[in-house]
Every structure is written in structure tokens, then in C-alpha cells.
Coordinates of C-alpha atoms and ligand atoms in Angstrom, one line a residue:
X1 CA 33.4 33.1 28.7
X2 CA 29.8 33.0 27.4
X3 CA 28.9 29.7 25.8
X4 CA 26.4 30.0 22.9
X5 CA 24.1 27.2 24.1
X6 CA 23.4 23.5 23.4
X7 CA 20.5 22.3 21.4
X8 CA 19.3 18.7 21.2
X9 CA 17.1 17.6 18.2
X10 CA 15.1 14.4 18.5
X11 CA 14.7 13.6 14.8
X12 CA 12.2 11.1 13.3
X13 CA 13.8 8.4 11.2
X14 CA 14.1 9.6 7.7
X15 CA 13.4 13.3 8.3
X16 CA 15.9 15.8 6.9
X17 CA 17.4 18.3 9.4
X18 CA 20.4 19.2 7.4
X19 CA 19.5 22.8 6.6
X20 CA 18.3 23.5 10.2
X21 CA 21.6 21.9 11.5
X22 CA 23.5 24.2 9.2
X23 CA 21.7 27.4 10.4
X24 CA 21.9 26.5 14.1
X25 CA 25.5 25.5 14.1
X26 CA 27.0 27.7 11.4
X27 CA 25.0 30.9 11.6
X28 CA 24.3 30.9 15.4
X29 CA 27.3 28.8 16.6
X30 CA 25.1 26.7 18.8
X31 CA 26.3 23.2 19.7
X32 CA 23.7 20.9 18.2
X33 CA 23.3 17.2 19.1
X34 CA 21.1 15.1 16.8
X35 CA 19.5 12.2 18.6
X36 CA 17.8 9.4 16.7
X37 CA 15.5 8.4 19.5
X38 CA 14.1 9.5 22.8
X39 CA 16.5 7.1 24.6
X40 CA 19.5 8.5 22.8
X41 CA 18.4 12.0 23.7
X42 CA 18.1 11.0 27.4
X43 CA 21.6 9.7 27.5
X44 CA 22.8 13.0 26.0
X45 CA 20.9 14.9 28.7
X46 CA 22.5 12.9 31.5
X47 CA 26.0 13.8 30.2
X48 CA 26.0 17.3 29.0
X49 CA 24.3 20.6 29.8
X50 CA 21.5 21.1 27.4
X51 CA 19.6 24.4 27.0
X52 CA 16.9 23.6 24.5
X53 CA 15.2 20.5 23.0
X54 CA 13.4 20.3 19.7
X55 CA 11.2 17.3 19.0
X56 CA 9.0 16.5 16.0
X57 CA 6.0 14.4 15.0
X58 CA 4.4 13.3 11.8
X59 CA 0.7 13.0 11.1
X60 CA -1.0 10.8 13.7
X61 CA 2.0 10.5 15.9
X62 CA 2.6 11.9 19.3
X63 CA 6.0 10.4 20.4
X64 CA 7.7 13.7 20.0
X65 CA 5.2 15.6 22.1
X66 CA 5.2 12.9 24.7
X67 CA 8.9 13.2 25.0
X68 CA 8.6 16.9 25.6
X69 CA 5.9 16.4 28.2
X70 CA 8.2 14.0 30.0
X71 CA 11.1 16.5 29.8
X72 CA 8.9 19.1 31.4
X73 CA 9.0 16.9 34.6
X74 CA 12.5 15.4 34.4
X75 CA 14.4 18.5 33.1
X76 CA 12.2 21.5 33.6
X77 CA 15.0 24.0 32.8
X78 CA 15.3 22.8 29.2
X79 CA 13.2 25.0 26.8
X80 CA 10.9 22.9 24.6
X81 CA 10.2 23.5 20.9
X82 CA 7.8 21.3 19.0
X83 CA 7.6 20.7 15.2
X84 CA 4.4 19.2 13.9
X85 CA 2.5 19.0 10.6
X86 CA -1.0 19.8 12.0
X87 CA -2.6 23.0 13.2
X88 CA -5.9 23.8 14.8
X89 CA -7.7 23.8 18.1
X90 CA -6.9 20.2 19.0
X91 CA -3.2 21.0 18.8
X92 CA -3.5 23.8 21.4
X93 CA -4.9 21.3 23.9
X94 CA -2.3 18.7 23.4
X95 CA 0.5 21.4 23.5
X96 CA -0.5 22.6 26.9
X97 CA 0.6 19.4 28.7
X98 CA 4.2 19.8 27.5
X99 CA 4.2 23.6 28.2
X100 CA 6.2 24.2 25.1
X101 CA 7.9 27.5 24.3
X102 CA 6.9 27.6 20.7
X103 CA 5.6 25.2 18.0
X104 CA 6.5 25.3 14.3
X105 CA 4.5 23.8 11.4
X106 CA 6.0 21.5 8.9
X107 CA 7.5 22.0 6.3
X108 CA 10.1 23.5 8.6
X109 CA 11.7 26.8 7.7
X110 CA 15.3 26.6 9.0
X111 CA 15.7 30.4 9.3
X112 CA 12.5 30.6 11.3
X113 CA 13.7 27.8 13.6
X114 CA 17.0 29.6 14.1
X115 CA 15.2 32.8 15.1
X116 CA 12.9 30.9 17.5
X117 CA 15.8 29.2 19.2
X118 CA 17.7 32.5 19.5
X119 CA 14.7 34.3 21.1
X120 CA 14.0 31.4 23.4
X121 CA 17.5 31.4 24.8
X122 CA 17.4 35.2 25.2
X123 CA 14.2 35.0 27.1
X124 CA 15.6 32.5 29.4
X125 CA 18.7 34.5 30.0
X126 CA 16.6 37.5 30.9
X127 CA 14.4 35.5 33.3
X128 CA 17.6 34.2 35.0
X129 CA 19.0 37.6 35.5
X130 CA 15.7 38.8 36.8
X131 CA 15.5 35.9 39.3
X132 CA 19.0 36.6 40.6
X133 CA 18.3 40.3 41.0
X134 CA 14.9 39.9 42.7
X135 CA 16.4 37.4 45.0
X136 CA 19.2 39.7 46.0
X137 CA 16.7 42.4 46.5
X138 CA 14.5 40.2 48.8
X139 CA 17.5 39.0 50.9
X140 CA 18.8 42.5 51.4
X141 CA 15.3 43.9 52.2
X142 CA 15.8 46.4 49.4
X143 CA 17.4 49.1 51.5
X144 CA 20.6 47.3 52.2
X145 CA 21.1 46.7 48.5
X146 CA 23.9 49.2 48.0
X147 CA 25.2 49.4 51.6
X148 CA 28.3 47.5 52.6
X149 CA 27.5 44.0 53.8
X150 CA 29.3 41.5 55.9
X151 CA 27.9 38.4 54.1
X152 CA 29.0 37.4 50.7
X153 CA 25.6 37.7 49.1
X154 CA 26.9 39.0 45.8
X155 CA 28.6 35.7 45.1
X156 CA 30.6 35.5 41.9
X157 CA 28.6 33.8 39.2
X158 CA 29.3 30.1 39.2
X159 CA 31.1 28.6 36.3
X160 CA 30.3 25.4 34.5
X161 CA 32.1 22.6 32.7
X162 CA 29.2 20.6 31.3
X163 CA 27.4 19.4 34.4
X164 CA 30.1 20.5 36.9
X165 CA 29.3 23.6 38.8
X166 CA 32.1 25.5 40.6
X167 CA 33.6 28.9 41.6
X168 CA 36.8 27.7 43.4
X169 CA 40.2 28.3 41.9
X170 CA 41.1 24.7 42.3
X171 CA 38.1 23.5 40.2
X172 CA 38.6 26.3 37.7
X173 CA 42.2 25.3 37.1
X174 CA 41.3 21.6 36.9
X175 CA 38.5 22.2 34.4
X176 CA 40.6 24.4 32.2
X177 CA 43.2 21.7 32.0
X178 CA 40.5 19.1 31.4
X179 CA 39.1 21.1 28.5
X180 CA 42.6 21.0 26.9
X181 CA 43.2 17.4 27.7
X182 CA 39.9 16.5 26.2
X183 CA 41.1 17.5 22.8
X184 CA 44.0 15.1 22.9
X185 CA 44.0 11.3 22.5
X186 CA 45.9 10.5 25.7
X187 CA 44.4 8.3 28.4
X188 CA 43.1 10.1 31.5
X189 CA 43.3 9.2 35.1
X190 CA 40.9 10.8 37.5
X191 CA 41.4 10.4 41.3
X192 CA 39.6 11.8 44.2
X193 CA 37.4 10.9 47.2
X194 CA 34.0 9.4 46.8
X195 CA 31.3 11.8 45.5
X196 CA 33.7 14.5 44.3
X197 CA 32.4 14.4 40.7
X198 CA 34.9 12.1 39.0
X199 CA 32.3 10.5 36.7
X200 CA 30.9 13.9 35.9
X201 CA 34.3 15.0 34.9
X202 CA 34.9 11.9 32.8
X203 CA 31.6 12.6 30.9
X204 CA 32.5 16.2 30.4
X205 CA 35.8 15.2 28.9
X206 CA 34.3 12.8 26.5
X207 CA 31.7 15.3 25.3
X208 CA 34.4 17.9 24.8
X209 CA 36.7 15.6 22.8
X210 CA 36.7 14.8 19.1
X211 CA 35.1 11.5 20.0
X212 CA 31.9 13.0 21.1
X213 CA 30.0 11.6 18.1
X214 CA 30.9 8.1 19.2
X215 CA 29.8 6.3 22.3
X216 CA 31.0 6.7 25.9
X217 CA 30.6 3.3 27.6
X218 CA 31.1 2.9 31.3
X219 CA 32.4 -0.1 33.1
X220 CA 32.6 -0.4 36.9
X221 CA 35.6 -2.6 37.7
X222 CA 34.9 -3.0 41.4
X223 CA 33.6 -6.3 42.8
X224 CA 33.6 -8.1 39.5
X225 CA 35.0 -11.6 39.1
X226 CA 38.0 -11.5 36.8
X227 CA 36.6 -13.7 34.0
X228 CA 33.4 -11.6 33.8
X229 CA 35.3 -8.3 33.7
X230 CA 37.6 -9.6 30.9
X231 CA 34.6 -10.8 28.9
X232 CA 32.7 -7.6 29.4
X233 CA 35.5 -5.5 28.0
X234 CA 37.3 -7.8 25.6
X235 CA 34.4 -10.0 24.6
X236 CA 34.3 -13.8 24.3
X237 CA 33.7 -16.7 21.9
X238 CA 30.8 -18.9 22.5
X239 CA 31.8 -21.7 24.9
X240 CA 34.8 -19.8 26.3
X241 CA 33.6 -20.6 29.8
X242 CA 30.5 -22.1 31.4
X243 CA 27.6 -19.8 30.7
X244 CA 29.2 -18.3 27.6
X245 CA 26.3 -19.4 25.4
X246 CA 27.0 -17.0 22.5
X247 CA 29.7 -14.7 21.2
X248 CA 30.0 -11.4 22.9
X249 CA 31.4 -8.3 21.3
X250 CA 32.9 -6.6 24.4
X251 CA 32.8 -3.0 25.5
X252 CA 36.0 -2.0 23.8
X253 CA 34.8 -2.9 20.4
X254 CA 31.3 -1.7 21.0
X255 CA 32.9 1.7 21.8
X256 CA 35.2 1.7 18.7
X257 CA 36.0 5.4 17.9
X258 CA 34.7 6.5 21.3
X259 CA 35.6 6.4 25.0
X260 CA 35.5 3.7 27.7
X261 CA 35.2 4.9 31.3
X262 CA 36.7 2.4 33.7
X263 CA 35.5 3.2 37.2
X264 CA 37.2 1.8 40.3
X265 CA 40.3 0.8 38.3
X266 CA 42.2 0.2 41.5
X267 CA 40.2 -3.0 42.1
X268 CA 41.3 -5.0 39.0
X269 CA 43.3 -8.3 39.2
X270 CA 46.9 -8.6 38.2
X271 CA 46.0 -10.6 35.1
X272 CA 43.4 -8.0 34.0
X273 CA 46.1 -5.4 34.5
X274 CA 48.2 -7.2 31.9
X275 CA 45.4 -7.4 29.4
X276 CA 44.6 -3.7 29.9
X277 CA 48.3 -2.8 29.5
X278 CA 48.5 -4.7 26.2
X279 CA 45.3 -2.9 25.0
X280 CA 46.8 0.5 25.9
X281 CA 50.1 -0.2 24.2
X282 CA 48.9 -1.9 21.0
X283 CA 45.2 -1.3 20.8
X284 CA 44.8 -5.1 20.8
X285 CA 41.8 -7.0 22.0
X286 CA 41.8 -10.7 22.4
X287 CA 38.3 -12.1 23.1
X288 CA 38.3 -14.9 25.7
X289 CA 38.4 -18.3 24.1
X290 CA 39.7 -16.9 20.8
X291 CA 43.2 -16.7 19.4
X292 CA 42.3 -14.0 16.9
X293 CA 43.8 -10.6 17.9
X294 CA 41.6 -7.7 16.9
X295 CA 42.2 -4.0 16.9
X296 CA 40.1 -1.1 18.0
X297 CA 40.4 2.6 18.7
X298 CA 39.2 3.6 22.1
X299 CA 40.2 6.3 24.5
X300 CA 40.4 5.2 28.1
X301 CA 39.4 7.3 31.0
X302 CA 40.0 5.6 34.4
X303 CA 38.9 6.7 37.8
X304 CA 39.8 5.6 41.3
X305 CA 39.0 6.8 44.8
X306 CA 42.1 5.0 46.2
X307 CA 45.3 6.7 45.3
X308 CA 47.0 4.5 42.7
X309 CA 50.5 5.8 43.5
X310 CA 50.3 4.3 47.0
X311 CA 49.1 1.0 45.6
X312 CA 52.0 1.0 43.2
X313 CA 54.4 1.5 46.1
X314 CA 52.8 -1.4 47.8
X315 CA 53.1 -3.4 44.6
X316 CA 49.4 -3.9 44.4
X317 CA 49.1 -2.1 41.1
X318 CA 51.5 -2.4 38.2
X319 CA 53.7 0.7 37.8
X320 CA 53.8 0.4 34.0
X321 CA 50.0 0.4 33.8
X322 CA 49.8 3.4 36.2
X323 CA 52.2 5.4 34.0
X324 CA 50.2 4.4 30.8
X325 CA 46.9 5.4 32.3
X326 CA 47.9 8.9 33.5
X327 CA 48.4 10.6 30.1
X328 CA 46.7 13.3 32.1
X329 CA 46.1 13.0 35.8
X330 CA 43.4 14.8 37.6
X331 CA 42.8 14.9 41.4
X332 CA 39.3 16.2 42.1
X333 CA 39.6 18.1 45.4
X334 CA 37.4 17.1 48.3
X335 CA 34.6 19.5 49.0
X336 CA 36.0 20.6 52.4
X337 CA 39.2 21.8 50.5
X338 CA 37.0 24.2 48.4
X339 CA 34.4 25.6 50.8
X340 CA 33.6 28.4 48.5
X341 CA 32.0 25.9 46.1
X342 CA 29.5 25.0 48.8
X343 CA 27.2 28.1 48.2
X344 CA 26.9 27.8 44.4
X345 CA 26.4 24.1 44.6
X346 CA 23.7 24.4 47.3
X347 CA 21.9 27.0 45.2
X348 CA 22.2 24.9 42.1
X349 CA 20.9 21.7 43.9
X350 CA 18.1 23.7 45.6
X351 CA 16.9 25.0 42.2
X352 CA 17.3 21.6 40.6
X353 CA 15.4 19.6 43.2
X354 CA 12.7 22.4 43.7
X355 CA 12.0 22.1 40.0
X356 CA 12.0 18.3 40.1
X357 CA 9.6 18.2 43.0
X358 CA 7.5 21.1 41.7
X359 CA 8.4 23.3 44.7
X360 CA 8.7 27.1 44.7
X361 CA 11.8 27.7 46.8
X362 CA 13.2 31.2 46.9
X363 CA 16.8 30.1 47.6
X364 CA 19.1 29.1 50.3
X365 CA 19.3 31.3 53.4
X366 CA 22.7 32.7 54.4
X367 CA 22.5 30.9 57.8
X368 CA 22.2 27.5 56.0
X369 CA 25.2 28.4 53.8
X370 CA 27.1 29.3 56.9
X371 CA 26.3 26.0 58.6
X372 CA 27.0 24.0 55.5
X373 CA 30.4 25.7 55.1
X374 CA 31.3 24.2 58.5
X375 CA 30.4 20.7 57.4
X376 CA 33.1 18.1 56.8
X377 CA 31.2 16.3 54.0
X378 CA 33.0 12.9 54.0
X379 CA 30.6 12.1 51.1
X380 CA 31.5 15.3 49.3
X381 CA 29.2 16.8 46.7
X382 CA 27.0 13.7 46.7
X383 CA 26.4 14.2 50.4
X384 CA 25.7 17.9 49.9
X385 CA 23.2 17.2 47.2
X386 CA 21.4 14.6 49.4
X387 CA 21.2 17.1 52.2
X388 CA 19.7 19.8 49.9
X389 CA 17.3 17.4 48.3
X390 CA 16.0 16.5 51.8
X391 CA 15.7 20.1 52.8
X392 CA 13.8 21.0 49.6
X393 CA 11.4 18.1 50.4
X394 CA 10.8 19.5 53.9
X395 CA 10.5 23.2 52.9
X396 CA 7.3 25.1 52.2
X397 CA 6.5 26.9 49.0
X398 CA 7.5 30.6 48.9
X399 CA 10.2 30.2 51.5
X400 CA 14.0 30.1 51.7
X401 CA 15.7 26.9 52.8
X402 CA 16.4 27.6 56.5
X403 CA 18.4 25.8 59.2
X404 CA 15.0 24.4 60.5
X405 CA 15.1 22.0 57.5
X406 CA 18.7 20.9 58.1
X407 CA 19.5 17.4 59.2
X408 CA 20.7 17.3 62.9
X409 CA 24.1 16.0 62.1
X410 CA 25.0 18.9 59.8
X411 CA 23.4 21.4 62.0
X412 CA 25.6 20.2 64.9
X413 CA 28.8 20.6 62.9
X414 CA 31.2 22.8 64.9
X415 CA 32.4 26.0 63.2
X416 CA 35.7 25.6 61.5
X417 CA 38.8 27.1 63.0
X418 CA 39.2 30.5 61.5
X419 CA 42.6 31.9 62.1
X420 CA 42.7 35.6 62.3
X421 CA 38.9 35.7 62.5
X422 CA 37.5 39.0 61.4
X423 CA 35.8 37.3 58.5
X424 CA 39.0 36.0 56.9
X425 CA 38.5 32.6 55.4
X426 CA 41.6 30.6 54.4
X427 CA 41.5 28.6 51.2
X428 CA 43.3 25.4 50.3
X429 CA 44.5 22.4 52.2
X430 CA 48.2 22.7 52.9
X431 CA 49.5 25.0 55.5
X432 CA 51.3 27.0 52.8
X433 CA 48.2 27.5 50.7
X434 CA 46.1 28.5 53.7
X435 CA 48.7 31.0 55.0
X436 CA 49.2 32.5 51.5
X437 CA 45.4 32.9 51.0
X438 CA 45.2 34.7 54.4
X439 CA 48.1 36.9 53.5
X440 CA 46.5 37.8 50.2
X441 CA 43.2 38.8 51.9
X442 CA 45.0 40.8 54.6
X443 CA 47.1 42.7 52.1
X444 CA 44.1 43.2 49.9
X445 CA 42.0 44.7 52.7
X446 CA 44.8 47.0 53.9
X447 CA 45.1 48.4 50.4
X448 CA 41.4 48.8 50.1
X449 CA 41.2 50.6 53.4
X450 CA 43.9 53.0 52.3
X451 CA 42.3 53.6 48.9
X452 CA 45.4 51.9 47.3
X453 CA 47.8 54.5 48.8
X454 CA 50.6 52.0 48.9
X455 CA 52.9 53.9 51.3
X456 CA 50.1 54.2 53.9
X457 CA 49.1 50.5 53.4
X458 CA 52.8 49.5 53.7
X459 CA 53.2 51.5 57.0
X460 CA 50.1 49.9 58.4
X461 CA 51.3 46.4 57.6
X462 CA 54.8 47.1 58.7
X463 CA 56.2 46.4 55.3
X464 CA 58.6 48.3 53.1
X465 CA 57.1 49.8 49.9
X466 CA 59.1 47.3 47.8
X467 CA 57.9 44.5 50.1
X468 CA 54.3 45.5 49.5
X469 CA 54.8 45.9 45.8
X470 CA 56.2 42.4 45.7
X471 CA 53.1 41.0 47.5
X472 CA 50.8 42.9 45.1
X473 CA 52.6 41.4 42.1
X474 CA 52.7 37.9 43.6
X475 CA 49.0 37.8 44.4
X476 CA 47.9 39.7 41.3
X477 CA 46.1 42.3 43.5
X478 CA 44.2 45.0 41.6
X479 CA 42.1 47.9 42.8
X480 CA 38.4 46.8 42.6
X481 CA 36.0 49.3 41.2
Ligands
ATP1 N1 30.8 20.1 40.7 C1 29.6 19.5 40.7 N2 28.5 20.1 40.2 C2 27.3 19.5 40.2 N3 27.0 18.3 40.6 C3 28.1 17.6 41.1 C4 29.4 18.1 41.1 N4 30.2 17.2 41.7 C5 29.5 16.1 41.9 N5 28.2 16.4 41.6 C6 27.0 15.4 41.8 O1 27.4 14.6 42.9 C7 27.1 13.2 42.7 C8 28.4 12.4 42.7 O2 29.2 12.7 41.6 P1 30.0 11.6 40.8 O3 29.1 10.3 40.6 O4 30.6 12.1 39.6 O5 31.1 11.3 41.9 P2 32.3 10.2 41.9 O6 33.5 11.0 42.2 O7 32.3 9.4 40.6 O8 31.9 9.3 43.2 P3 32.2 7.8 43.5 O9 33.7 7.7 43.8 O10 31.5 7.5 44.7 O11 31.8 7.0 42.3 C9 26.4 13.2 41.3 O12 25.0 13.2 41.6 C10 26.8 14.4 40.6 O13 25.9 14.9 39.8
MG2 MG1 31.8 7.4 40.4

């Protein structure tokens, strides 16, 4: 599923981008986000995957160019296009600092802009493929390129859901459902251990919902005194409590039409739970110290790293609120339950931090991936990212990340138990999932060895032909080219 690309435009107040917007989103089907300021553009960049940024300046201004120069450092992957009224030799000098892909002179020609954006994205895609191929070639020393290899160097291309990177079945399934859930109006509950990507998922959902044009506001509910949390979300009247020196709107009303992300929802008080329930049921907001009931339209996404179900059983969390919150429920699996995500994540973080630190790293060596795959990662993806960031900082230009740069704790991690050995790698957490994943691999290999001659493979495995046919069907096995 190839996505057409996302473009952010940082527009000057009063300038008219309507025909460009039309060309980019109608003719080319790009997703276009119009930001009114640099700050707004940065919030967008932190939430969604952006491919290209367009900034503009008027006569005697340089805010747009400065923004692009900053982007070169903070988000070097994003292609930069500049729109300016002036031409001449001075321009060339100033352009160099932002290393822009192309500049366009005002008045802007929408068709020309469309073409420039298309070419820019094509160029980047070609560069990406070239990078992958030349890396494969280097690792394999060229000669091994087409020979059979024991290591999984030809890894499947990773998938993305906004900023989430993954290849595992578990994540693919979860993100597919999340894409659908995003389109509905139901509240969403996201659970999972610390550092698994709950907030990233919440942001991805908001930006894939019909509310993406309205704000996503975030409230961490952990460690907040009840009164403060109530007033943050529902607002207050002046004088409602000591320190309430003026009226406060509250997050729910500030996010009207958009989404509120309530993090660490397990930590809220019983009385807050009642207010939240009322809000979910009736859309009613009553600011502290006011008896006026106001209405607003906000979608709630809540997250917790403590399982709410257990808290409900212990009567520490209201059951009716729990049921209301989980219009859709997502459990982000811990990293150790999806070890095949480790390689693409490590590569992704290596590239990200190499860019950020201005390092030229060739990639992550297979021995590092091997070691990382044994790690327990109690801090999940966050811990993996920290490890890679540290390794990039220690690595030398023009090299791969090697086990030399790894932190002692991870280096010492014992290899995981690998039942069956022989390069079989179980997937999943439960015994049933792991056994099934092994069975699938064993049957698949027997078939491949016997060139899909099913009677021979069945004999080898000690199965009847019908028994083998059932397993092929059950695991969707197909001959690979
Ligand atoms: N699948 C992923 N792809 C890329 N980056 C990820 C992924 N999952 C997590 N991260 C990164 O790991 C870090 C932790 O993610 P996030 O803050 O979403 O986790 P969390 O589940 O909300 O953690 P906590 O419970 O501690 O708040 C972030 O820097 C995020 O960018
Ligand atoms: Mg979080």
C-alpha cells in the first residue's frame, strides 16, 4: 500500500494557497497540511510523517527560509521547497544554508509547484532504493548477493502508520484496526507497557480521523491533585478555589471538534471518574465554581500502562467508565513479544539519530541485531531507541554500528531459548502462538525442500496428505518464487 506522500505548507498570513492546494491534493492526491505558523508546523511534524515542506517569504522577510534552515537540522529527511519574490545572487547565498531542493519565484504557478513536488518525491524514493541496495551489496560483499544466506538480511520492508514503524503481524493487525477505528467517533482505550508507543498510536489515530483539522490536546492524569486536573479539563470560574485568579476555559472546550488524549487514565480519583463519565455520556462540561452546564464535542483517547480490567476487578476503577472508554480497545504488545520489529526499528533509529547528529553511519551490523533480539527491553521501544542513540554517538563515520558500541547490559543479555534450534524463531507470547508459529515454519521449510511436492513433504513430516493440506490451508502457505 503505497501512500502518496504528505506535504506541509507554512503559509504567510493573508497569502492565497488555494489553487496550489487544489493541484496538490486533487491532481496528485498528496495529503496537504496548511500551517499558519512555524510553531503550528512543528506540532504537525511531531505527530505525523511528513515528506516535504514548503515555506514562503515576502519581500524583506526571511522567516520562511529560517524555518527551512532549522528543519534541515531537526528533520533532515524532509525535502525543503522555498517560495520567494526575489531572485539574484544574494538569494543563492542565503539558500545554501537551508540546503533546499528547489526554489520557486512569486507569483506562484500551482502547476509548476505540483511538478516540483512530484519530482522531489520521486528523487527521494530513488535515493532510498539506491541506499538499500548498496547497503545490501556491502554487507554481502557483493559475491554473496544471490547465494543462499543464513541471516535475514533481505528483511521485509517495514510498514508505517504515521510515526509507528513495524513489520510484525501483531502490529500490522493492530494498526489496520486503528486506521478503521480512527474513522469512527467512538472513544479509544490504549493499553500497554511503558515505552511501547501508546502516545504515538493515539496521535496517529487523531491525524487519521475526521477531526484532524481540529486540535489534539494532551493531558497527563498521573500525579495531579484532583482539583487541578478537574480545572485543567473542565475549566473553572474565577475564585472557584484559592489561586483561581481568572476564568479558565479548560482543555475539553479548547479542543472542541478535536481530540483529547488522557494519558495515565488509571491514576484518576473516584470523583474525577464521575465527572469524566458524565462528559462521555452527555458531552457535558461543568467548570469548577460554576453551575452552568456547557456542551462540547470532543473525542477521548485514553491510555494506561496498568491494565484497567484488573483495577476494575479490585474496584479501584469504575466499571461503567471502563466500558465507556473502550469503544475500541488496543493493547500495544511489548517489544519482546515481537522480536522481528527490533531490526527495522534499530535501522530506523540509527538513520534518524545519525541524521540528527550529522553522522554518516552505514547501518546496523547483523551481530548487533542478533544481540538486540535477545534483549528483554523492559523499557520497550523507548529503551531500544536510547540504546541506538547512544551507539550512534559512539560510532565513527563510514562504519556500521557494531557490538563494540553496545552498552554492557545489553551485550551481556543471554540468548533466548530457541526451541528446535536450526534457525527457527518462535513468534508470539502464549505457548499456543509460539508452537503454531514453529509448526508453520517447519511445514513451510519441508515444502520448500521438496519443491512443493506435497506427498514427499507429507512423508518426511509423518503426516497424511490430507493432514498436510489442512496445515497449508490453515497457515496460508504458498510457494515462494
Ligand atoms: N513503533 C514505533 N516506531 C517508531 N518509534 C516508536 C515506536 N514505538 C515507540 N516509539 C518511540 O518510543 C518512544 C516511546 O513511545 P511513546 O511515548 O508513544 O510510548 P508510551 O507507550 O506512551 O510510553 P509511556 O507509557 O512510558 O508513556 C517515543 O520516542 C516513540 O517515538
Ligand atoms: Mg506515553
